[in-house]
CSV table of C-alpha atoms in Angstrom, one decimal:
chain,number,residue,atom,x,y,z
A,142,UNK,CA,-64.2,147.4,19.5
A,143,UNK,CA,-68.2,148.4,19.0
A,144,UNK,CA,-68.3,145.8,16.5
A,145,UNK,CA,-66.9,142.9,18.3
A,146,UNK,CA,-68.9,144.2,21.4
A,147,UNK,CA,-72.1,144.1,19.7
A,148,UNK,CA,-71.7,140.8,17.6
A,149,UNK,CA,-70.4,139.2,21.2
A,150,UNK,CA,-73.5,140.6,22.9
A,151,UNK,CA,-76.2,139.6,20.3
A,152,UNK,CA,-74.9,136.3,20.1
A,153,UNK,CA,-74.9,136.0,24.2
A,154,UNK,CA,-78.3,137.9,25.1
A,155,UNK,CA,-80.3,136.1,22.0
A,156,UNK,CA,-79.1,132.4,23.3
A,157,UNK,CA,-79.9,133.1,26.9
A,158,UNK,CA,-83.4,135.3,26.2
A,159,UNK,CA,-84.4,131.8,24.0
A,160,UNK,CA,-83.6,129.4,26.8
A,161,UNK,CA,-86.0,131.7,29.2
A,162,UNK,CA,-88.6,132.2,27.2
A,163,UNK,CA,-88.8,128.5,25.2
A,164,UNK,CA,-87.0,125.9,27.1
A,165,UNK,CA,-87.9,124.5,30.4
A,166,UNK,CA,-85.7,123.6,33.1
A,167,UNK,CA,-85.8,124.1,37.3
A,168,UNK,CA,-85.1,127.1,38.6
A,169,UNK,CA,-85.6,129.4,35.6
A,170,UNK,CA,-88.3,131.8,36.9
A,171,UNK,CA,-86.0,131.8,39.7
A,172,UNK,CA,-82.8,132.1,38.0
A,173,UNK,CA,-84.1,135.1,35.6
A,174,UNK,CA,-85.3,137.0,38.9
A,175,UNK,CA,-82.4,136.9,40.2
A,176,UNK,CA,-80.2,137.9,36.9
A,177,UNK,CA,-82.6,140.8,36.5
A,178,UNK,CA,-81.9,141.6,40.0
A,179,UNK,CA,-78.4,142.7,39.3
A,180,UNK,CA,-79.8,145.7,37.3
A,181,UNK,CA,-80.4,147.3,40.6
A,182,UNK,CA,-76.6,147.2,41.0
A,183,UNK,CA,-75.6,150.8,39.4
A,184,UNK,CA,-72.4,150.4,37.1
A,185,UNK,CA,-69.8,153.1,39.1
A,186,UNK,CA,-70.1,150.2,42.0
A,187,UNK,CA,-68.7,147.4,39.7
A,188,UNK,CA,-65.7,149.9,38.3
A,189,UNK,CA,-63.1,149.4,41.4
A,190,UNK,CA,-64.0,145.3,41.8
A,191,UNK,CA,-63.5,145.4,37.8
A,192,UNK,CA,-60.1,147.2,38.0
A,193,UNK,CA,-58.9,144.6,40.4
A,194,UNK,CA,-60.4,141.3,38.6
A,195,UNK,CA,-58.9,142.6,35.2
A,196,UNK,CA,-55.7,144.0,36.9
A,197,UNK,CA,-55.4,140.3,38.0
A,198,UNK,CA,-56.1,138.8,34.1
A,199,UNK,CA,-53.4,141.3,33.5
A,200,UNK,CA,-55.8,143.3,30.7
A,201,UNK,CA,-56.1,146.4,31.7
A,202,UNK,CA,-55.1,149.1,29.2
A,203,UNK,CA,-56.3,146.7,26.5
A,204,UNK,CA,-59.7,146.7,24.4
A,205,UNK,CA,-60.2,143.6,26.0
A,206,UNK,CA,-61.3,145.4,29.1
A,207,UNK,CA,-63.9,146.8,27.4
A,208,UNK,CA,-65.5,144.4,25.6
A,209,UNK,CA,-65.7,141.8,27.9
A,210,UNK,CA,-68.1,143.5,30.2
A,211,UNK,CA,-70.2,144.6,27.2
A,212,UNK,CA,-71.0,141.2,25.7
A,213,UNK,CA,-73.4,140.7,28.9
A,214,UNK,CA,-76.6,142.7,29.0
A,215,UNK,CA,-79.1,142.0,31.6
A,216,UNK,CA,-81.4,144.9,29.5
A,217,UNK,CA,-80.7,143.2,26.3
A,218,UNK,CA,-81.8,139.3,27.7
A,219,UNK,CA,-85.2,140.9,28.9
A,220,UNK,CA,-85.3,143.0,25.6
A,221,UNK,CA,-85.2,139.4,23.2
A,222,UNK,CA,-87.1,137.3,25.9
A,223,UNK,CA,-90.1,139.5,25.6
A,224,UNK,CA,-89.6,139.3,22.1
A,225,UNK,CA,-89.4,135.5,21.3
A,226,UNK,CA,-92.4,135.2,23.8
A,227,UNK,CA,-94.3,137.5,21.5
A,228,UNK,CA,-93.8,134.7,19.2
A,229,UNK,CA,-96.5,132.2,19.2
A,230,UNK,CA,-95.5,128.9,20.9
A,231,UNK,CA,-96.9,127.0,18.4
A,232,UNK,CA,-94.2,127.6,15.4
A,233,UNK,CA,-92.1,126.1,18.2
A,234,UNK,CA,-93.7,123.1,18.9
A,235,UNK,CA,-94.5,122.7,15.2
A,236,UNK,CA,-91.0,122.6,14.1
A,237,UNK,CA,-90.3,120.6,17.0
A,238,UNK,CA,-92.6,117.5,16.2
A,239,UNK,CA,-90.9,118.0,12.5
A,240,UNK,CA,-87.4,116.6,14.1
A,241,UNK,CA,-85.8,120.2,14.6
A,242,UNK,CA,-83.4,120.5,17.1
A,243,UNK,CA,-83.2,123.7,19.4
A,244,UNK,CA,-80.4,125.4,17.7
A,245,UNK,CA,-82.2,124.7,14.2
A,246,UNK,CA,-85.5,126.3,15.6
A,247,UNK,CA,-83.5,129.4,17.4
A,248,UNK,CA,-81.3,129.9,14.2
A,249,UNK,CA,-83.8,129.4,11.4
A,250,UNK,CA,-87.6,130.0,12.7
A,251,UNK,CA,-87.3,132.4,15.9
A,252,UNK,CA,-84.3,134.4,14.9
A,253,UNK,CA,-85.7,135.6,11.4
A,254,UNK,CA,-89.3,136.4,12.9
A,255,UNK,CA,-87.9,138.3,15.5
A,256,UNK,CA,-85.8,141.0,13.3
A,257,UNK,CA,-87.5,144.1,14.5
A,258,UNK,CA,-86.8,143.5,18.0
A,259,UNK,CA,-83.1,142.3,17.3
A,260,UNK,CA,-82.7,145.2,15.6
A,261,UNK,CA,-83.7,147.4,18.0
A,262,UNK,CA,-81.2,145.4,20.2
A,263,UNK,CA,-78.5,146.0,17.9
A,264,UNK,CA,-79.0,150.3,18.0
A,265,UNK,CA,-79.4,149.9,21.8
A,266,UNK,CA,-75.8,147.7,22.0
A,267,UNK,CA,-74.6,149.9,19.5
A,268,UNK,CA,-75.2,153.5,20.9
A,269,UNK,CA,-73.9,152.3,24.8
A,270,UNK,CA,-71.2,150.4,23.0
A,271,UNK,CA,-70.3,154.1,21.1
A,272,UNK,CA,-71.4,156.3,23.8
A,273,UNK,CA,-69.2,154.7,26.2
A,274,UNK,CA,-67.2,157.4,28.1
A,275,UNK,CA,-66.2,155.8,32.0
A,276,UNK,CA,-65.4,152.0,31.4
A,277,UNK,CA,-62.1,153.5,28.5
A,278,UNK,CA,-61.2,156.2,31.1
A,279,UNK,CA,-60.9,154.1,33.5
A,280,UNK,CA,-59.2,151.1,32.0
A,281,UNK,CA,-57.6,152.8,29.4
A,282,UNK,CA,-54.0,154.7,30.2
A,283,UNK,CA,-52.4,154.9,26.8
A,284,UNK,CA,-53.3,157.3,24.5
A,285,UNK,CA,-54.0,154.8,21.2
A,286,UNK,CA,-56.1,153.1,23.3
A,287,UNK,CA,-58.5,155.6,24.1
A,288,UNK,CA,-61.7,155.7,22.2
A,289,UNK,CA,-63.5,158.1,20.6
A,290,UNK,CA,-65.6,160.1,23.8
A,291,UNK,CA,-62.6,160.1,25.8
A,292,UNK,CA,-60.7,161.1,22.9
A,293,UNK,CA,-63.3,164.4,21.9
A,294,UNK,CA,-62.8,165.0,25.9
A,295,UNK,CA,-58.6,165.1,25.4
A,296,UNK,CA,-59.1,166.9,22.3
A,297,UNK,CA,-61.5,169.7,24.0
A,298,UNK,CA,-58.5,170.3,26.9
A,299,UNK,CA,-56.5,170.7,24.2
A,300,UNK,CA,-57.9,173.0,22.5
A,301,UNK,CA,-60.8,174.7,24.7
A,302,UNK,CA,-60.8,178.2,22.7
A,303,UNK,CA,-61.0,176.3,18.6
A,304,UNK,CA,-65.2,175.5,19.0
A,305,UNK,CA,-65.4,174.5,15.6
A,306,UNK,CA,-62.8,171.8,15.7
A,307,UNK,CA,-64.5,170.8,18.7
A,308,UNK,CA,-68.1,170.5,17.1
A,309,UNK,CA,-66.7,169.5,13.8
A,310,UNK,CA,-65.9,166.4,16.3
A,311,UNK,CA,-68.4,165.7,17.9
A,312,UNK,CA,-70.3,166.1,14.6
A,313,UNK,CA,-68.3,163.3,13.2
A,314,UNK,CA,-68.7,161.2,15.8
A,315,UNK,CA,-72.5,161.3,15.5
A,316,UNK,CA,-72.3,160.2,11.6
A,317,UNK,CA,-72.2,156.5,12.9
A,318,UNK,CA,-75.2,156.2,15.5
A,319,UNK,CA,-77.5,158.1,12.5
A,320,UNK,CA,-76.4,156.3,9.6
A,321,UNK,CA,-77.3,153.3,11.7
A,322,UNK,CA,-80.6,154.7,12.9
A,323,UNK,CA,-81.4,155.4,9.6
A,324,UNK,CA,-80.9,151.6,8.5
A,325,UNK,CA,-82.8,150.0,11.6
A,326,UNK,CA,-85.2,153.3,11.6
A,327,UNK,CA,-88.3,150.8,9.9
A,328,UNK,CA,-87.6,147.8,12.6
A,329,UNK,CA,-86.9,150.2,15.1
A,330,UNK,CA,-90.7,151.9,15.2
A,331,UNK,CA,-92.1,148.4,14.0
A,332,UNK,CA,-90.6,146.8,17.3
A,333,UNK,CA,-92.0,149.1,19.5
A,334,UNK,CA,-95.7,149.3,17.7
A,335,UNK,CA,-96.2,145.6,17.9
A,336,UNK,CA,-95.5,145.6,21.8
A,337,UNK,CA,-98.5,147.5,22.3
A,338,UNK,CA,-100.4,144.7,20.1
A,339,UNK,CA,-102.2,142.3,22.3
A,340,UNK,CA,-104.2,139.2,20.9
């Protein structure tokens, strides 16, 4: 479920944070003030009008539930739009005058030069994605369903007075999110020291 959520998510916020931040069309400074506008709204608002809306698609107590919400970050278009616009204009218009087609110059010139920051996108998506404890208790009723947090929480009713099943838990559940930290540790820092490059 993490992994379709994150491929989803990269795909969606890299494609929309290029078209802010290299194409041109009306309305956009608009448009983008008003989509980062809705990350005033705190999440425990949305729950009940989600409930309804998937109760109505008829996918509630699936995965489904979960991962459609999570292939839309407002956090993650602002993260990658700040990044591409780190990247200078001209590569753009360079490829451009060669014949390259938008999709050709997102996929094969901005994409690759903007690894650290997709990166750092990725362990962002990932660690939400992992962390997530509300959205699968409320969506989720059936016990195979549930995922891992809400699953450590089940597990700790069960068996309040065993602390080192309980630790040896959430020590497993914390193998992912390092073992990924450790692989996106060198883009990770890299990201965040070029953004206080200027010039």
């Amino acid at each position: 479920m993490t992994f379709t959520t994150i491929v989803g998510e990269l795909c969606i916020t890299t494609m929309a944070a290029y078209a802010f931040a290299r194409l041109n069309f009306r309305g956009k400074k608009f448009l983008f003030t008003m989509y980062l506008s809705t990350m005033m709204i705190p999440g425990q608002v949305l729950l009940l009008p989600k409930y309804i809306y998937f109760s109505q698609l008829h996918i509630t107590n699936t995965h489904l539930a979960l991962i459609m919400p999570g292939l839309f970050s407002v956090f993650g278009v602002l993260l990658m739009r700040q990044v591409f616009m780190q990247i200078p204009y001209e590569y753009t218009e360079a490829a451009y005058i060669d014949g390259a087609s938008h999709p050709t110059i997102f996929l094969k010139l901005i994409l690759p030069l903007a690894k650290p920051g997709l990166m750092t996108a990725l362990l962002l998506a990932f660690t939400w994605s992992w962390n997530d404890y509300i959205n699968p208790l409320v969506f989720l009723s059936n016990d195979k369903l549930f995922t891992l947090t809400v699953g450590l929480q089940r597990f700790q009713e069960d068996a309040s007075t065993n602390y080192a099943l309980i630790m040896a838990g959430a020590t497993v559940s914390l193998i992912p999110l390092i073992a990924l930290f450790l692989f996106t540790q060198k883009y990770f820092i890299e990201s965040f020291a070029s953004a206080g490059v200027k010039g």
